[in-house]
Amino acid sequence: MKKVKPEPFKIKMVEPISKISRKKREEALKRAGYNLFSLNSDEVYIDLLTDSGTGAMSDNQWAGIMSGDESYAGSNNFHNLSNTVKEVFDYDYTIPTHQGRGAEQVLFPILLDEGQFAISNMHFDTTKAHVELSKGRAVNLVIDESRDTSKYHPFKGNLDLEKTKEFINEKGADNIGFIIITITCNSAGGQPVSMKNIKETSKLAKKYGIKVFMDAARFAENAYFIKQREDGYENKTIKEIVKEMFSYAEGFTMSAKKDGIVNMGGIIGIKNNKELYTKARSRVVPLEGFPTYGGLSGRDMEALARGLKEGIDFDYLDYRIGQVKYLGEKLKEAEIPIQEPVGGHAVFVNAGKMLPHIPYDQFPAQVLGNALYLESGVRGVEVGSLLLGRDPETKENLKSPLELLRLTIPRRVYTNNHMDVVAKGLIKVKDKVDQLKGLEFTYEPEVLRHFTARLKPIKE
Ligand code: P71
C-alpha cells in the first residue's frame, strides 16, 4: 500500500454532497451549453473547478469570525492582519482588498506608464487584464521546460533569466514597468519558482533599476516545494523560506482565497517603500474602501490573519500537496498524461495528448472535462484554447501551447476517497476517448469567452 499522509485535522462540521443521475447530468450539461461554468453547484458531485475561495476554514478561523470588529476605521482585525503580514513576510505595509484582482487594480496603474511592459514568468488571466487596463503590455518569459508536460524539472515556474535580460536590453529598461513573479506559476500547472531564480531575478532587476513584485496567491505551496527540492533549504522552516522569498521583492499582490485559506480576501503588501504605500493607499479608497478594510469586513480580515498562519504550517502543507500528488499518481499509474511533476494546487491533464483526434479549435480539454462530468459528476476546468480566445486583429482562434484539463483541489475539503472517484472516472473516460466529438460555438462572447460561452457537440 502507498504511504499517504493522513489529514492533520479531524472534522467538526460536514456539508452533504450527492450525485444526480446520469440522465440528469446529461440534461444539465445540455442546458449549460456544454460549459461547466454554467452548471449549478448542486448538479456537481465533486467540484474541482478551482481552489480559489473554496477551502474549508478551521475552528480557529470561525472563532475569529465571531470577533469581527466592524468599525469603519482602524478595526482591531486590521491590526491583527497587518501584524501577521509583518510577522510572516516582514513587510511594513498592508492594504486589504476584496480579492486578488482588487489588489491588482489598485497597484498596477501606479507602476505602469502607457506602453510599458510587465514581465512575468506567466501572468495569470486577471493580472494580464489589469496590466492591459493600465495600458501596459504583459510578457510571459517562463522557462521552456514548462511546456513539455512529460519532462521532469523541479522548478518549472522559473523565469527564463537569459530571455529576460535579452528582452530588457531590446526594449530598454525605461520601458519595463515591473517584473511580477507568479508563485506558484498557476498557468504552467501550479509549478514552483526556486529561491535561486527569485534571487537572481531580483539581482538582474536591481541592475536595471526595475522593481520586482510577487503575485503571491500560492506563496506557501511555493515555499513547501523549495524546502522539498532545493539544496540548502531542507532544514529551514516554511516561515524562514517565505521571509527569504519576499525579501527579494518590493511588494506583492495576493489573492488570499488560496493559501490564505479564506473564502474571500486579498492583500497588497509593501516591504518598506513609503512613497509607493502612500500612492496605493490613496487609490484604494475610491476603488475598494477605506485603507483599514479595503473591501473586507472586520471578520474577514480576522479569518485571513489566522488563515495566513495556518497556511504555512508544514504538516498542513505536507498533507495538502500530498493529496494533489496522490491524485496525480493514480492518473499516472493509469497512463493518463499529466503535467509532471504534479504542481501545488491541481493536477493538469494533457487533453491534447489524450484526444489527438480533436483539433485545438474544437477544444479537446473542454470535451474531456464534459466527458468526466457525464461519467462521474466531477467538474474540472479547461485551460487551453477555449480560455485563450481569439487574436484581436485577425480574429483567428489562438492555439494554446497546451490543452489542459485542470483538476483543482480545494483546501481541506475532500478526502482521498473523493480523489479515487475522480481518478476512476477519468480512467473510464480514457477507455472511450475515440468516441468523443469536438465542440463548436452556438454563442461566443467577445471577451473572456470561456465563462459564458455556449457550445454543442459537432455532428459528422
Ligand atoms: C484560479 C483563480 C480564480 C479564477 C480567476 C479567474 C478565472 C477563473 C478562476 C486567481 C488568481 C491567481 C493568480 C496566480 C491572481 C488571481 C486572481 N485564480 N493571481 O486559479 O491564480 O485572484 O480571483 O482573488 O481575484 O482558479 P482573485
CSV table of N, CA and C and ligand atoms in Angstrom, one decimal, residues 37 49-53 98-104 122-127 130 182-187 215-218 253-258 264-266 345 381 387 406 408 448 450-451, ligand 1:
chain,number,residue,atom,x,y,z
A,37,PHE,N,-18.9,25.9,-16.5
A,37,PHE,CA,-19.2,27.1,-15.7
A,37,PHE,C,-20.6,27.4,-15.4
A,49,LEU,N,-13.4,22.8,-9.9
A,49,LEU,CA,-13.3,23.9,-10.8
A,49,LEU,C,-12.1,24.8,-10.4
A,50,THR,N,-12.0,25.1,-9.1
A,50,THR,CA,-11.0,26.0,-8.6
A,50,THR,C,-10.7,25.7,-7.1
A,51,ASP,N,-9.5,26.1,-6.7
A,51,ASP,CA,-9.1,26.1,-5.3
A,51,ASP,C,-9.2,27.5,-4.7
A,52,SER,N,-9.9,28.4,-5.4
A,52,SER,CA,-9.9,29.8,-5.0
A,52,SER,C,-11.2,30.1,-4.2
A,53,GLY,N,-11.0,30.3,-3.0
A,53,GLY,CA,-12.2,30.7,-2.1
A,53,GLY,C,-13.0,29.5,-1.8
A,98,HIS,N,-10.6,43.4,-1.7
A,98,HIS,CA,-11.7,42.4,-1.7
A,98,HIS,C,-11.2,41.0,-2.2
A,99,GLN,N,-10.3,41.0,-3.2
A,99,GLN,CA,-9.6,39.8,-3.6
A,99,GLN,C,-8.4,40.1,-4.4
A,100,GLY,N,-7.8,39.1,-5.1
A,100,GLY,CA,-6.5,39.4,-5.8
A,100,GLY,C,-6.6,40.5,-6.8
A,101,ARG,N,-7.7,40.4,-7.6
A,101,ARG,CA,-7.8,41.4,-8.7
A,101,ARG,C,-8.0,42.8,-8.2
A,102,GLY,N,-8.6,42.9,-7.0
A,102,GLY,CA,-8.7,44.2,-6.3
A,102,GLY,C,-7.4,44.8,-6.1
A,103,ALA,N,-6.4,44.0,-5.6
A,103,ALA,CA,-5.1,44.4,-5.3
A,103,ALA,C,-4.4,44.9,-6.6
A,104,GLU,N,-4.7,44.1,-7.7
A,104,GLU,CA,-4.1,44.4,-9.0
A,104,GLU,C,-4.6,45.8,-9.5
A,122,MET,N,4.7,33.8,-15.8
A,122,MET,CA,3.4,33.8,-16.6
A,122,MET,C,2.4,34.6,-15.8
A,123,HIS,N,1.8,35.6,-16.5
A,123,HIS,CA,0.7,36.4,-15.9
A,123,HIS,C,-0.5,35.5,-15.8
A,124,PHE,N,-1.2,35.6,-14.6
A,124,PHE,CA,-2.5,34.9,-14.6
A,124,PHE,C,-3.5,35.8,-15.4
A,125,ASP,N,-4.6,35.3,-15.7
A,125,ASP,CA,-5.6,36.0,-16.6
A,125,ASP,C,-5.9,37.4,-16.1
A,126,THR,N,-6.2,37.5,-14.8
A,126,THR,CA,-6.6,38.8,-14.2
A,126,THR,C,-5.4,39.7,-14.1
A,127,THR,N,-4.2,39.2,-13.9
A,127,THR,CA,-3.0,40.1,-13.8
A,127,THR,C,-2.8,40.7,-15.2
A,130,HIS,N,-5.3,43.4,-15.9
A,130,HIS,CA,-5.0,44.6,-15.2
A,130,HIS,C,-3.8,45.3,-15.8
A,182,THR,N,4.9,35.1,-10.5
A,182,THR,CA,3.8,34.4,-10.0
A,182,THR,C,4.2,33.1,-9.3
A,183,ILE,N,3.9,33.0,-8.0
A,183,ILE,CA,4.3,31.9,-7.2
A,183,ILE,C,3.0,31.3,-6.5
A,184,THR,N,2.8,30.0,-6.7
A,184,THR,CA,3.4,29.2,-7.8
A,184,THR,C,2.8,29.6,-9.1
A,185,CYS,N,3.5,29.1,-10.2
A,185,CYS,CA,3.0,29.6,-11.5
A,185,CYS,C,1.8,28.8,-11.9
A,186,ASN,N,0.6,29.4,-11.7
A,186,ASN,CA,-0.6,28.8,-11.9
A,186,ASN,C,-0.8,28.2,-13.4
A,187,SER,N,-0.6,29.2,-14.3
A,187,SER,CA,-0.9,28.8,-15.7
A,187,SER,C,0.1,27.7,-16.3
A,215,ASP,N,3.2,37.9,-7.4
A,215,ASP,CA,1.8,37.5,-7.4
A,215,ASP,C,1.7,36.3,-6.5
A,216,ALA,N,1.3,36.6,-5.2
A,216,ALA,CA,1.6,35.7,-4.1
A,216,ALA,C,0.5,34.7,-3.7
A,217,ALA,N,-0.5,34.5,-4.6
A,217,ALA,CA,-1.6,33.6,-4.3
A,217,ALA,C,-1.2,32.3,-3.6
A,218,ARG,N,-0.2,31.6,-4.1
A,218,ARG,CA,0.1,30.3,-3.6
A,218,ARG,C,1.6,30.3,-3.1
A,253,THR,N,1.0,41.4,-4.7
A,253,THR,CA,-0.5,41.4,-4.7
A,253,THR,C,-0.8,40.0,-4.3
A,254,MET,N,-1.9,39.8,-3.6
A,254,MET,CA,-2.2,38.4,-3.2
A,254,MET,C,-3.7,38.2,-3.3
A,255,SER,N,-4.1,37.1,-3.9
A,255,SER,CA,-5.4,36.6,-3.8
A,255,SER,C,-5.4,35.7,-2.5
A,256,ALA,N,-6.0,36.1,-1.5
A,256,ALA,CA,-5.9,35.4,-0.2
A,256,ALA,C,-6.8,34.2,-0.2
A,257,LYS,N,-7.5,34.0,-1.3
A,257,LYS,CA,-8.5,32.9,-1.4
A,257,LYS,C,-7.9,31.6,-1.6
A,258,LYS,N,-6.6,31.6,-1.8
A,258,LYS,CA,-5.8,30.3,-1.9
A,258,LYS,C,-5.1,30.0,-0.6
A,264,MET,N,-13.0,34.7,0.8
A,264,MET,CA,-12.9,36.0,0.1
A,264,MET,C,-11.8,36.8,0.8
A,265,GLY,N,-11.0,37.5,-0.1
A,265,GLY,CA,-10.0,38.4,0.5
A,265,GLY,C,-8.8,38.6,-0.4
A,266,GLY,N,-8.1,39.7,-0.2
A,266,GLY,CA,-6.9,40.0,-1.0
A,266,GLY,C,-6.0,40.9,-0.2
A,345,HIS,N,-1.5,22.9,-6.5
A,345,HIS,CA,-2.9,23.1,-6.2
A,345,HIS,C,-3.8,22.2,-7.1
A,381,VAL,N,-11.8,22.2,-15.0
A,381,VAL,CA,-11.9,23.4,-15.8
A,381,VAL,C,-10.9,23.3,-17.0
A,387,LEU,N,-10.0,29.0,-23.4
A,387,LEU,CA,-9.7,30.1,-22.5
A,387,LEU,C,-8.9,31.2,-23.2
A,406,ARG,N,-7.8,21.1,-15.9
A,406,ARG,CA,-7.2,21.3,-14.6
A,406,ARG,C,-8.2,20.7,-13.6
A,408,THR,N,-8.6,21.0,-10.0
A,408,THR,CA,-8.1,21.8,-8.9
A,408,THR,C,-8.7,21.4,-7.5
A,448,LEU,N,-13.3,37.2,-22.5
A,448,LEU,CA,-13.4,36.1,-21.5
A,448,LEU,C,-14.5,35.1,-21.9
A,450,HIS,N,-14.7,32.0,-22.2
A,450,HIS,CA,-14.9,30.7,-21.6
A,450,HIS,C,-15.9,30.6,-20.5
A,451,PHE,N,-16.1,31.8,-19.8
A,451,PHE,CA,-17.0,31.8,-18.7
A,451,PHE,C,-18.5,31.6,-19.1
B,1,P71,C1,-7.9,30.2,-10.2
B,1,P71,C2,-8.1,31.6,-9.8
B,1,P71,C3,-9.5,32.1,-9.7
B,1,P71,C4,-10.0,32.4,-11.1
B,1,P71,C5,-10.0,33.7,-11.5
B,1,P71,C6,-10.4,34.0,-12.8
B,1,P71,C7,-10.9,33.0,-13.6
B,1,P71,C8,-11.0,31.7,-13.2
B,1,P71,C9,-10.6,31.4,-11.9
B,1,P71,C10,-6.9,33.6,-9.4
B,1,P71,C11,-5.6,34.2,-9.4
B,1,P71,C12,-4.4,33.5,-9.5
B,1,P71,C13,-3.2,34.2,-9.5
B,1,P71,C14,-1.9,33.5,-9.6
B,1,P71,C15,-4.3,36.3,-9.3
B,1,P71,C16,-5.6,35.7,-9.3
B,1,P71,C17,-6.8,36.5,-9.1
B,1,P71,N1,-7.0,32.3,-9.7
B,1,P71,N2,-3.2,35.5,-9.4
B,1,P71,O1,-6.8,29.7,-10.4
B,1,P71,O2,-4.4,32.2,-9.6
B,1,P71,O3,-7.3,36.4,-7.8
B,1,P71,O4,-9.6,35.5,-8.1
B,1,P71,O5,-8.8,36.6,-6.0
B,1,P71,O6,-9.2,38.0,-8.0
B,1,P71,O7,-8.9,29.4,-10.2
B,1,P71,P1,-8.8,36.7,-7.4
